[in-house]
mmCIF file of C-alpha atoms in Angstrom:
data_model
loop_
_atom_site.group_PDB
_atom_site.id
_atom_site.type_symbol
_atom_site.label_atom_id
_atom_site.label_comp_id
_atom_site.label_asym_id
_atom_site.label_seq_id
_atom_site.Cartn_x
_atom_site.Cartn_y
_atom_site.Cartn_z
ATOM 1 C CA MET A 1 -2.982 119.138 23.026
ATOM 2 C CA SER A 2 -5.301 115.978 23.059
ATOM 3 C CA THR A 3 -4.865 113.698 20.331
ATOM 4 C CA PHE A 4 -8.338 112.295 20.610
ATOM 5 C CA PRO A 5 -10.970 113.517 18.180
ATOM 6 C CA GLU A 6 -13.373 115.758 19.782
ATOM 7 C CA PRO A 7 -16.910 114.476 20.074
ATOM 8 C CA LEU A 8 -19.586 115.408 17.819
ATOM 9 C CA PRO A 9 -22.131 117.561 19.158
ATOM 10 C CA GLY A 10 -25.162 115.599 20.305
ATOM 11 C CA ALA A 11 -23.252 112.257 20.330
ATOM 12 C CA PRO A 12 -23.133 110.361 23.618
ATOM 13 C CA GLU A 13 -19.683 109.956 24.970
ATOM 14 C CA GLU A 14 -18.543 106.270 24.746
ATOM 15 C CA SER A 15 -17.265 104.864 27.781
ATOM 16 C CA PRO A 16 -14.475 102.324 27.781
ATOM 17 C CA SER A 17 -16.746 99.605 29.257
ATOM 18 C CA SER A 18 -19.075 100.066 26.364
ATOM 19 C CA LEU A 19 -16.299 99.743 23.944
ATOM 20 C CA GLN A 20 -15.420 96.481 25.467
ATOM 21 C CA GLU A 21 -18.959 95.165 25.214
ATOM 22 C CA ASP A 22 -18.907 96.019 21.565
ATOM 23 C CA SER A 23 -15.718 94.318 20.916
ATOM 24 C CA ASP A 24 -16.892 91.088 22.825
ATOM 25 C CA SER A 25 -20.169 90.892 21.140
ATOM 26 C CA SER A 26 -18.284 90.807 17.541
ATOM 27 C CA ASP A 27 -15.599 88.279 18.782
ATOM 28 C CA PRO A 28 -16.767 84.656 18.398
ATOM 29 C CA LEU A 29 -13.869 83.619 20.486
ATOM 30 C CA SER A 30 -14.749 86.021 23.355
ATOM 31 C CA PRO A 31 -15.852 84.029 26.674
ATOM 32 C CA ALA A 32 -19.344 85.538 26.333
ATOM 33 C CA ASN A 33 -19.592 83.760 22.991
ATOM 34 C CA THR A 34 -18.582 80.410 23.804
ATOM 35 C CA SER A 35 -20.543 77.888 25.621
ATOM 36 C CA ALA A 36 -19.570 76.937 29.239
ATOM 37 C CA PRO A 37 -17.801 73.551 29.322
ATOM 38 C CA PRO A 38 -19.905 70.608 30.274
ATOM 39 C CA ALA A 39 -20.031 69.800 34.225
ATOM 40 C CA GLU A 40 -18.316 66.798 35.398
ATOM 41 C CA TRP A 41 -19.831 63.476 34.357
ATOM 42 C CA THR A 42 -21.865 62.095 37.065
ATOM 43 C CA GLY A 43 -23.172 58.942 35.315
ATOM 44 C CA THR A 44 -26.594 60.569 34.812
ATOM 45 C CA PRO A 45 -27.598 62.036 31.288
ATOM 46 C CA GLU A 46 -28.500 65.485 31.174
ATOM 47 C CA GLY A 47 -31.852 66.345 32.201
ATOM 48 C CA ILE A 48 -32.389 63.312 34.178
ATOM 49 C CA THR A 49 -31.791 63.160 37.797
ATOM 50 C CA PRO A 50 -32.370 60.327 40.118
ATOM 51 C CA GLU A 51 -34.930 62.516 41.685
ATOM 52 C CA SER A 52 -37.005 62.925 38.425
ATOM 53 C CA THR A 53 -36.833 59.274 37.700
ATOM 54 C CA GLY A 54 -38.390 56.277 39.499
ATOM 55 C CA SER A 55 -35.851 53.478 38.464
ATOM 56 C CA LEU A 56 -33.054 52.686 36.180
ATOM 57 C CA ALA A 57 -35.397 51.186 33.904
ATOM 58 C CA ASP A 58 -36.816 54.620 33.270
ATOM 59 C CA ILE A 59 -33.207 56.211 32.679
ATOM 60 C CA GLY A 60 -32.504 53.340 30.151
ATOM 61 C CA ALA A 61 -35.882 54.070 28.329
ATOM 62 C CA ALA A 62 -34.964 57.900 28.141
ATOM 63 C CA LEU A 63 -31.741 57.116 26.621
ATOM 64 C CA PRO A 64 -31.597 57.235 22.561
ATOM 65 C CA PRO A 65 -31.690 53.784 20.855
ATOM 66 C CA ALA A 66 -28.101 52.473 20.233
ATOM 67 C CA ASP A 67 -26.956 52.146 16.534
ATOM 68 C CA GLU A 68 -27.200 48.303 15.857
ATOM 69 C CA THR A 69 -24.568 48.653 12.955
ATOM 70 C CA ALA A 70 -22.165 50.305 15.400
ATOM 71 C CA HIS A 71 -20.821 47.300 16.978
ATOM 72 C CA GLN A 72 -20.467 45.404 13.619
ATOM 73 C CA PRO A 73 -16.833 44.680 12.666
ATOM 74 C CA ILE A 74 -15.492 46.465 9.524
ATOM 75 C CA PHE A 75 -15.885 44.277 6.328
ATOM 76 C CA ALA A 76 -18.029 42.002 8.376
ATOM 77 C CA HIS A 77 -19.922 41.054 4.927
ATOM 78 C CA TYR A 78 -16.677 40.036 3.439
ATOM 79 C CA ALA A 79 -15.541 37.965 6.483
ATOM 80 C CA ALA A 80 -18.705 35.890 6.419
ATOM 81 C CA PRO A 81 -18.029 32.337 5.669
ATOM 82 C CA PRO A 82 -18.936 31.044 2.164
ATOM 83 C CA ALA A 83 -22.086 29.327 1.402
ATOM 84 C CA PRO A 84 -21.734 25.233 1.547
ATOM 85 C CA SER A 85 -21.016 23.979 -2.058
ATOM 86 C CA GLU A 86 -23.856 22.086 -3.484
ATOM 87 C CA GLU A 87 -21.318 20.325 -6.081
ATOM 88 C CA ARG A 88 -21.846 16.561 -6.356
ATOM 89 C CA ILE A 89 -18.689 14.601 -6.448
ATOM 90 C CA PRO A 90 -17.935 12.867 -8.835
ATOM 91 C CA HIS A 91 -20.044 13.895 -11.640
ATOM 92 C CA VAL A 92 -19.582 13.374 -15.353
ATOM 93 C CA GLY A 93 -16.833 15.859 -15.862
ATOM 94 C CA HIS A 94 -14.817 14.017 -13.350
ATOM 95 C CA VAL A 95 -15.439 10.801 -15.294
ATOM 96 C CA ALA A 96 -14.209 12.574 -18.562
ATOM 97 C CA LEU A 97 -11.066 13.558 -16.703
ATOM 98 C CA LEU A 98 -10.619 9.942 -15.469
ATOM 99 C CA GLY A 99 -10.864 8.701 -19.052
ATOM 100 C CA LEU A 100 -8.212 11.205 -19.961
ATOM 101 C CA LEU A 101 -5.873 9.863 -17.256
ATOM 102 C CA VAL A 102 -6.779 6.246 -18.706
ATOM 103 C CA VAL A 103 -5.497 7.430 -22.092
ATOM 104 C CA PHE A 104 -2.151 8.628 -20.613
ATOM 105 C CA GLY A 105 -1.967 5.171 -18.940
ATOM 106 C CA LEU A 106 -2.362 3.728 -22.440
ATOM 107 C CA ILE A 107 0.351 5.869 -24.033
ATOM 108 C CA GLY A 108 2.588 5.075 -21.209
ATOM 109 C CA THR A 109 1.991 1.301 -21.715
ATOM 110 C CA PHE A 110 2.508 1.682 -25.610
ATOM 111 C CA MET A 111 5.907 3.368 -24.894
ATOM 112 C CA LEU A 112 7.189 0.726 -22.482
ATOM 113 C CA VAL A 113 6.008 -2.480 -24.019
ATOM 114 C CA PRO A 114 8.189 -1.774 -27.005
ATOM 115 C CA LEU A 115 11.164 -0.798 -24.958
ATOM 116 C CA ALA A 116 10.729 -4.320 -23.305
ATOM 117 C CA LEU A 117 10.623 -6.129 -26.482
ATOM 118 C CA HIS A 118 13.748 -4.267 -27.580
ATOM 119 C CA PHE A 119 15.634 -5.718 -24.543
ATOM 120 C CA HIS A 120 14.010 -9.212 -24.901
ATOM 121 C CA LEU A 121 12.439 -9.139 -21.616
ATOM 122 C CA PHE A 122 11.157 -12.632 -20.520
ATOM 123 C CA GLY A 123 12.828 -13.757 -24.034
ATOM 124 C CA ILE A 124 10.262 -12.111 -26.026
ATOM 125 C CA SER A 125 10.934 -9.845 -29.023
ATOM 126 C CA ALA A 126 7.954 -9.927 -31.280
ATOM 127 C CA ILE A 127 4.706 -8.293 -30.631
ATOM 128 C CA SER A 128 2.789 -11.195 -31.581
ATOM 129 C CA GLN A 129 4.423 -13.371 -28.752
ATOM 130 C CA ALA A 130 3.696 -10.634 -26.250
ATOM 131 C CA ALA A 131 0.093 -10.501 -27.178
ATOM 132 C CA THR A 132 -0.668 -14.106 -25.765
ATOM 133 C CA ASP A 133 2.147 -14.033 -23.107
ATOM 134 C CA TYR A 134 0.464 -13.469 -19.483
ATOM 135 C CA ARG A 135 3.355 -11.447 -18.196
ATOM 136 C CA TYR A 136 3.000 -9.032 -20.886
ATOM 137 C CA ALA A 137 -0.664 -8.972 -20.853
ATOM 138 C CA LEU A 138 -0.948 -8.489 -16.913
ATOM 139 C CA GLY A 139 2.188 -6.371 -16.882
ATOM 140 C CA SER A 140 0.747 -3.909 -19.325
ATOM 141 C CA GLN A 141 -2.486 -3.780 -17.615
ATOM 142 C CA ALA A 142 -0.922 -3.224 -14.130
ATOM 143 C CA ILE A 143 1.224 -0.519 -15.799
ATOM 144 C CA GLN A 144 -2.021 1.200 -17.286
ATOM 145 C CA TYR A 145 -3.626 0.897 -13.765
ATOM 146 C CA PHE A 146 -0.536 2.543 -11.908
ATOM 147 C CA ILE A 147 -0.146 5.418 -14.368
ATOM 148 C CA THR A 148 -4.062 6.008 -13.928
ATOM 149 C CA PHE A 149 -4.236 5.689 -10.247
ATOM 150 C CA ALA A 150 -0.983 7.890 -9.601
ATOM 151 C CA GLY A 151 -2.526 10.570 -11.854
ATOM 152 C CA SER A 152 -5.857 10.509 -10.133
ATOM 153 C CA LEU A 153 -4.094 10.872 -6.597
ATOM 154 C CA ILE A 154 -2.662 14.074 -7.554
ATOM 155 C CA VAL A 155 -5.318 15.835 -9.907
ATOM 156 C CA PHE A 156 -8.469 14.925 -8.309
ATOM 157 C CA PRO A 157 -7.617 16.105 -4.551
ATOM 158 C CA LEU A 158 -6.708 19.525 -6.179
ATOM 159 C CA ILE A 159 -10.089 19.730 -7.891
ATOM 160 C CA TRP A 160 -12.276 18.314 -4.917
ATOM 161 C CA ARG A 161 -10.217 19.914 -2.066
ATOM 162 C CA LYS A 162 -10.540 16.903 -0.286
ATOM 163 C CA PRO A 163 -8.548 13.635 -0.250
ATOM 164 C CA PHE A 164 -9.020 11.099 -3.082
ATOM 165 C CA PHE A 165 -10.644 8.296 -1.179
ATOM 166 C CA GLU A 166 -12.927 10.467 0.405
ATOM 167 C CA GLY A 167 -13.991 11.739 -2.762
ATOM 168 C CA ILE A 168 -14.705 8.456 -4.080
ATOM 169 C CA HIS A 169 -16.602 7.388 -0.778
ATOM 170 C CA TRP A 170 -14.157 4.638 0.169
ATOM 171 C CA HIS A 171 -15.344 4.160 3.688
ATOM 172 C CA ALA A 172 -13.370 1.252 4.878
ATOM 173 C CA ASP A 173 -14.900 1.170 8.340
ATOM 174 C CA THR A 174 -18.189 0.549 6.773
ATOM 175 C CA ALA A 175 -16.832 -2.613 4.883
ATOM 176 C CA ARG A 176 -15.343 -3.772 7.975
ATOM 177 C CA GLN A 177 -18.442 -3.413 10.065
ATOM 178 C CA ARG A 178 -20.481 -5.429 7.248
ATOM 179 C CA MET A 179 -17.891 -8.224 6.445
ATOM 180 C CA GLY A 180 -20.164 -11.065 7.037
ATOM 181 C CA ARG A 181 -22.999 -9.511 4.794
ATOM 182 C CA LEU A 182 -20.394 -8.711 2.146
ATOM 183 C CA VAL A 183 -19.187 -12.384 2.234
ATOM 184 C CA SER A 184 -22.676 -13.427 1.845
ATOM 185 C CA VAL A 185 -23.164 -11.444 -1.410
ATOM 186 C CA ALA A 186 -20.142 -12.893 -2.813
ATOM 187 C CA VAL A 187 -21.283 -16.384 -2.207
ATOM 188 C CA LEU A 188 -24.461 -15.694 -3.918
ATOM 189 C CA CYS A 189 -22.607 -14.427 -6.980
ATOM 190 C CA PHE A 190 -20.694 -17.459 -6.950
ATOM 191 C CA PHE A 191 -23.613 -19.710 -6.664
ATOM 192 C CA VAL A 192 -25.325 -18.001 -9.658
ATOM 193 C CA ALA A 193 -21.938 -18.392 -11.463
ATOM 194 C CA ILE A 194 -21.948 -22.223 -10.964
ATOM 195 C CA VAL A 195 -25.669 -22.431 -12.159
ATOM 196 C CA ASN A 196 -24.800 -20.148 -15.226
ATOM 197 C CA GLY A 197 -21.878 -22.427 -16.086
ATOM 198 C CA MET A 198 -24.218 -25.497 -16.266
ATOM 199 C CA LEU A 199 -27.070 -23.828 -18.074
ATOM 200 C CA MET A 200 -25.203 -21.676 -20.468
ATOM 201 C CA PRO A 201 -21.451 -22.644 -20.482
ATOM 202 C CA GLY A 202 -18.980 -20.691 -22.094
ATOM 203 C CA PRO A 203 -16.378 -21.557 -24.826
ATOM 204 C CA THR A 204 -13.715 -24.236 -23.992
ATOM 205 C CA ASN A 205 -10.867 -22.473 -25.562
ATOM 206 C CA ALA A 206 -11.439 -18.754 -24.493
ATOM 207 C CA PRO A 207 -8.427 -16.329 -24.534
ATOM 208 C CA ILE A 208 -8.697 -16.245 -20.745
ATOM 209 C CA ASP A 209 -8.222 -20.132 -20.815
ATOM 210 C CA GLN A 210 -5.084 -19.939 -22.913
ATOM 211 C CA LEU A 211 -3.421 -17.623 -20.383
ATOM 212 C CA PHE A 212 -3.850 -20.197 -17.762
ATOM 213 C CA HIS A 213 -2.028 -22.943 -19.577
ATOM 214 C CA ALA A 214 1.485 -21.098 -19.414
ATOM 215 C CA PRO A 215 3.640 -22.397 -16.405
ATOM 216 C CA GLY A 216 2.965 -20.264 -13.258
ATOM 217 C CA ALA A 217 0.438 -18.056 -15.265
ATOM 218 C CA ALA A 218 -2.532 -19.579 -13.111
ATOM 219 C CA TRP A 219 -0.922 -18.452 -9.776
ATOM 220 C CA VAL A 220 -0.094 -14.763 -11.190
ATOM 221 C CA LEU A 221 -3.530 -14.707 -12.511
ATOM 222 C CA PHE A 222 -4.958 -15.750 -8.860
ATOM 223 C CA LEU A 223 -3.009 -12.963 -7.264
ATOM 224 C CA PHE A 224 -3.821 -10.392 -9.683
ATOM 225 C CA GLY A 225 -7.459 -11.132 -9.870
ATOM 226 C CA VAL A 226 -8.089 -10.943 -6.106
ATOM 227 C CA THR A 227 -6.132 -7.862 -5.757
ATOM 228 C CA VAL A 228 -5.403 -5.429 -8.352
ATOM 229 C CA ALA A 229 -8.223 -6.050 -10.667
ATOM 230 C CA PRO A 230 -10.995 -5.558 -8.168
ATOM 231 C CA PHE A 231 -9.453 -2.460 -6.838
ATOM 232 C CA PHE A 232 -9.254 -0.724 -10.147
ATOM 233 C CA GLU A 233 -12.317 -1.903 -11.615
ATOM 234 C CA GLU A 234 -14.429 -0.918 -8.847
ATOM 235 C CA MET A 235 -12.775 2.477 -8.669
ATOM 236 C CA ALA A 236 -13.613 3.158 -12.280
ATOM 237 C CA PHE A 237 -17.176 1.649 -12.449
ATOM 238 C CA ARG A 238 -18.474 1.926 -9.035
ATOM 239 C CA GLY A 239 -16.286 5.048 -7.778
ATOM 240 C CA PHE A 240 -16.705 7.341 -10.813
ATOM 241 C CA LEU A 241 -19.271 6.279 -13.388
ATOM 242 C CA LEU A 242 -22.003 4.840 -11.123
ATOM 243 C CA PRO A 243 -22.397 7.837 -8.877
ATOM 244 C CA SER A 244 -21.829 10.301 -11.656
ATOM 245 C CA LEU A 245 -24.657 8.565 -13.692
ATOM 246 C CA SER A 246 -26.860 8.771 -10.932
ATOM 247 C CA THR A 247 -26.224 12.539 -10.316
ATOM 248 C CA ALA A 248 -26.813 12.992 -13.983
ATOM 249 C CA TYR A 249 -30.005 11.400 -14.083
ATOM 250 C CA ASP A 250 -31.458 13.551 -11.354
ATOM 251 C CA TRP A 251 -30.044 16.567 -12.738
ATOM 252 C CA THR A 252 -31.843 15.792 -16.018
ATOM 253 C CA VAL A 253 -35.119 15.353 -14.202
ATOM 254 C CA LYS A 254 -34.780 18.451 -12.538
ATOM 255 C CA GLN A 255 -34.225 20.341 -15.830
ATOM 256 C CA LEU A 256 -37.345 18.721 -17.524
ATOM 257 C CA THR A 257 -39.756 18.632 -14.597
ATOM 258 C CA GLY A 258 -38.625 21.244 -12.000
ATOM 259 C CA VAL A 259 -38.444 18.357 -9.215
ATOM 260 C CA PRO A 260 -35.490 19.386 -6.965
ATOM 261 C CA ARG A 261 -32.841 16.927 -6.328
ATOM 262 C CA ARG A 262 -32.095 15.428 -2.880
ATOM 263 C CA PRO A 263 -29.961 17.671 -0.940
ATOM 264 C CA LEU A 264 -26.517 16.603 0.298
ATOM 265 C CA ASP A 265 -26.091 14.573 3.372
ATOM 266 C CA GLU A 266 -24.570 15.818 6.679
ATOM 267 C CA PHE A 267 -21.079 14.504 5.239
ATOM 268 C CA ASP A 268 -21.755 16.383 1.759
ATOM 269 C CA ASN A 269 -22.296 13.207 0.155
ATOM 270 C CA PRO A 270 -24.864 13.162 -2.812
ATOM 271 C CA GLN A 271 -28.301 11.390 -2.290
ATOM 272 C CA TRP A 272 -30.011 10.140 -5.360
ATOM 273 C CA SER A 273 -33.671 8.974 -6.233
ATOM 274 C CA LEU A 274 -34.464 5.417 -6.540
ATOM 275 C CA PRO A 275 -34.975 5.611 -10.325
ATOM 276 C CA ALA A 276 -31.613 7.444 -10.689
ATOM 277 C CA MET A 277 -29.778 4.447 -8.885
ATOM 278 C CA ILE A 278 -31.485 1.861 -10.857
ATOM 279 C CA VAL A 279 -30.835 3.439 -14.421
ATOM 280 C CA ALA A 280 -27.324 4.058 -13.382
ATOM 281 C CA SER A 281 -26.672 0.482 -12.134
ATOM 282 C CA LEU A 282 -27.863 -0.698 -15.529
ATOM 283 C CA VAL A 283 -25.962 1.712 -17.687
ATOM 284 C CA THR A 284 -22.682 0.933 -15.503
ATOM 285 C CA SER A 285 -23.200 -2.902 -16.011
ATOM 286 C CA VAL A 286 -23.197 -2.930 -19.698
ATOM 287 C CA PRO A 287 -19.461 -1.494 -20.175
ATOM 288 C CA PHE A 288 -18.311 -3.453 -17.188
ATOM 289 C CA ALA A 289 -19.719 -6.723 -18.935
ATOM 290 C CA LEU A 290 -18.214 -5.506 -22.246
ATOM 291 C CA MET A 291 -14.772 -4.950 -20.923
ATOM 292 C CA HIS A 292 -14.695 -8.738 -19.823
ATOM 293 C CA GLY A 293 -16.409 -9.851 -22.927
ATOM 294 C CA ALA A 294 -13.217 -10.679 -24.963
ATOM 295 C CA GLN A 295 -11.827 -12.787 -22.490
ATOM 296 C CA THR A 296 -14.724 -15.278 -22.973
ATOM 297 C CA SER A 297 -15.222 -14.775 -26.647
ATOM 298 C CA TRP A 298 -18.492 -12.810 -26.163
ATOM 299 C CA SER A 299 -20.210 -15.712 -25.146
ATOM 300 C CA LEU A 300 -23.855 -15.014 -24.098
ATOM 301 C CA GLY A 301 -23.871 -16.802 -20.681
ATOM 302 C CA PRO A 302 -20.578 -15.142 -19.299
ATOM 303 C CA PHE A 303 -21.811 -11.866 -20.564
ATOM 304 C CA LEU A 304 -25.118 -12.118 -18.730
ATOM 305 C CA LEU A 305 -23.357 -13.400 -15.562
ATOM 306 C CA LEU A 306 -21.083 -10.302 -15.596
ATOM 307 C CA ILE A 307 -24.232 -8.086 -15.969
ATOM 308 C CA PHE A 308 -25.635 -9.828 -12.998
ATOM 309 C CA VAL A 309 -22.562 -9.738 -10.755
ATOM 310 C CA SER A 310 -22.224 -5.827 -11.731
ATOM 311 C CA LEU A 311 -25.651 -5.157 -10.539
ATOM 312 C CA MET A 312 -24.987 -6.642 -7.229
ATOM 313 C CA LEU A 313 -21.953 -4.800 -6.922
ATOM 314 C CA CYS A 314 -23.808 -1.532 -7.903
ATOM 315 C CA TRP A 315 -26.240 -2.349 -5.226
ATOM 316 C CA VAL A 316 -23.718 -2.950 -2.478
ATOM 317 C CA ARG A 317 -21.989 0.298 -3.319
ATOM 318 C CA LEU A 318 -25.267 2.318 -3.251
ATOM 319 C CA ASN A 319 -26.863 0.483 -0.278
ATOM 320 C CA THR A 320 -23.772 0.952 1.846
ATOM 321 C CA ARG A 321 -22.485 4.102 0.532
ATOM 322 C CA SER A 322 -18.951 2.534 0.596
ATOM 323 C CA LEU A 323 -16.781 1.760 -2.259
ATOM 324 C CA ALA A 324 -14.423 -0.431 -0.157
ATOM 325 C CA ALA A 325 -17.658 -2.717 0.383
ATOM 326 C CA SER A 326 -18.036 -3.513 -3.148
ATOM 327 C CA THR A 327 -14.486 -4.005 -3.634
ATOM 328 C CA VAL A 328 -14.460 -6.566 -1.008
ATOM 329 C CA VAL A 329 -17.353 -8.431 -2.578
ATOM 330 C CA HIS A 330 -15.747 -8.335 -5.782
ATOM 331 C CA ALA A 331 -12.343 -9.483 -4.610
ATOM 332 C CA THR A 332 -14.122 -12.318 -2.571
ATOM 333 C CA TYR A 333 -16.089 -13.377 -5.538
ATOM 334 C CA ASN A 334 -13.023 -13.543 -7.790
ATOM 335 C CA PHE A 335 -11.184 -15.523 -4.880
ATOM 336 C CA MET A 336 -13.896 -18.220 -4.856
ATOM 337 C CA LEU A 337 -13.922 -18.542 -8.667
ATOM 338 C CA PHE A 338 -10.201 -19.043 -8.705
ATOM 339 C CA SER A 339 -10.210 -21.350 -5.649
ATOM 340 C CA PHE A 340 -12.830 -23.540 -7.326
ATOM 341 C CA MET A 341 -10.466 -23.630 -10.329
ATOM 342 C CA LEU A 342 -7.661 -24.540 -8.083
ATOM 343 C CA LEU A 343 -9.546 -27.271 -6.407
ATOM 344 C CA GLY A 344 -10.747 -28.880 -9.689
ATOM 345 C CA THR A 345 -7.449 -28.859 -11.248
ATOM 346 C CA GLY A 346 -5.454 -30.323 -8.450
ATOM 347 C CA GLY A 347 -3.490 -27.127 -7.694
ATOM 348 C CA PHE A 348 -3.820 -25.769 -11.461
ATOM 349 C CA LYS A 349 -1.767 -29.077 -12.385
ATOM 350 C CA HIS A 350 -4.529 -30.361 -14.709
ATOM 351 C CA LEU A 351 -5.739 -27.156 -16.562
ATOM 352 C CA ASP A 352 -7.205 -29.551 -19.071
ATOM 353 C CA LYS A 353 -10.305 -30.259 -16.593
ATOM 354 C CA MET A 354 -11.072 -26.545 -16.480
#
């Protein structure tokens, strides 16, 4: 007995081959429903044969354009170098920070002087005696300078991300190359000081003169006046105050008129307008002269001389873009003044002739 169902009347009898065809048409994985594997790569895109093209240029023209972004590295936007900074160094904020360091220097001095008096340093135990003693006067000033300078060497390189002397535009090579001209400027200032002393002499018993009368004080003042004092005074007035005021002037003009500031030069140093440099030099010279005013009892002649000398130092600093250059002029000028006193008093032996 057959187990297959009998075919219905009138229905065509299905053969095994027709069943196979039906299963193949419904099976997506059958060989009939899958595309043939690509032929072996011959170096020529499909549809393009050497016979159908005239040259390799035609083949390249027929290829689809390459995606330009496909060859860019991942995170290329974030890996791009940052835009150059337009920050002017130093600016007014840096001057304020320097002032804070000066305050710390004063605090350190006020702490050390009483300690020295407690131990009777140099045989002095009273503050009134220390006020007129050149060792305490110069010593306390040197301590203040040292604390301020040490703090500057630590703080400002962290803020500027460059060495301290680079930030204040020291540029010692420029000073060495122009040494002859710098000495000439110092000679000019010395000549003006001689004329000023004849036309508008200062007081005969100024506080600075009293310091000279102590034994050995003149030589200590000589050394201090041609080394320590010029360096720190130039650092404060021509290294910080002068360039920051020039930058502040140009910034103010830009805010009021919309005139853009001059760009940084190739060494990232600021460039200023002529009015900015003139105004900044005048403003810088006033506190410079006032700082020395007490030494000459606020006499008009020495005060005007200090204004003139400061303007010359500002001009040297701005013209050469070198703080070392203005420091050389300052130190040379002081050296000439002390040398003139040295010759006039017989080696500081006859200080009554000052």
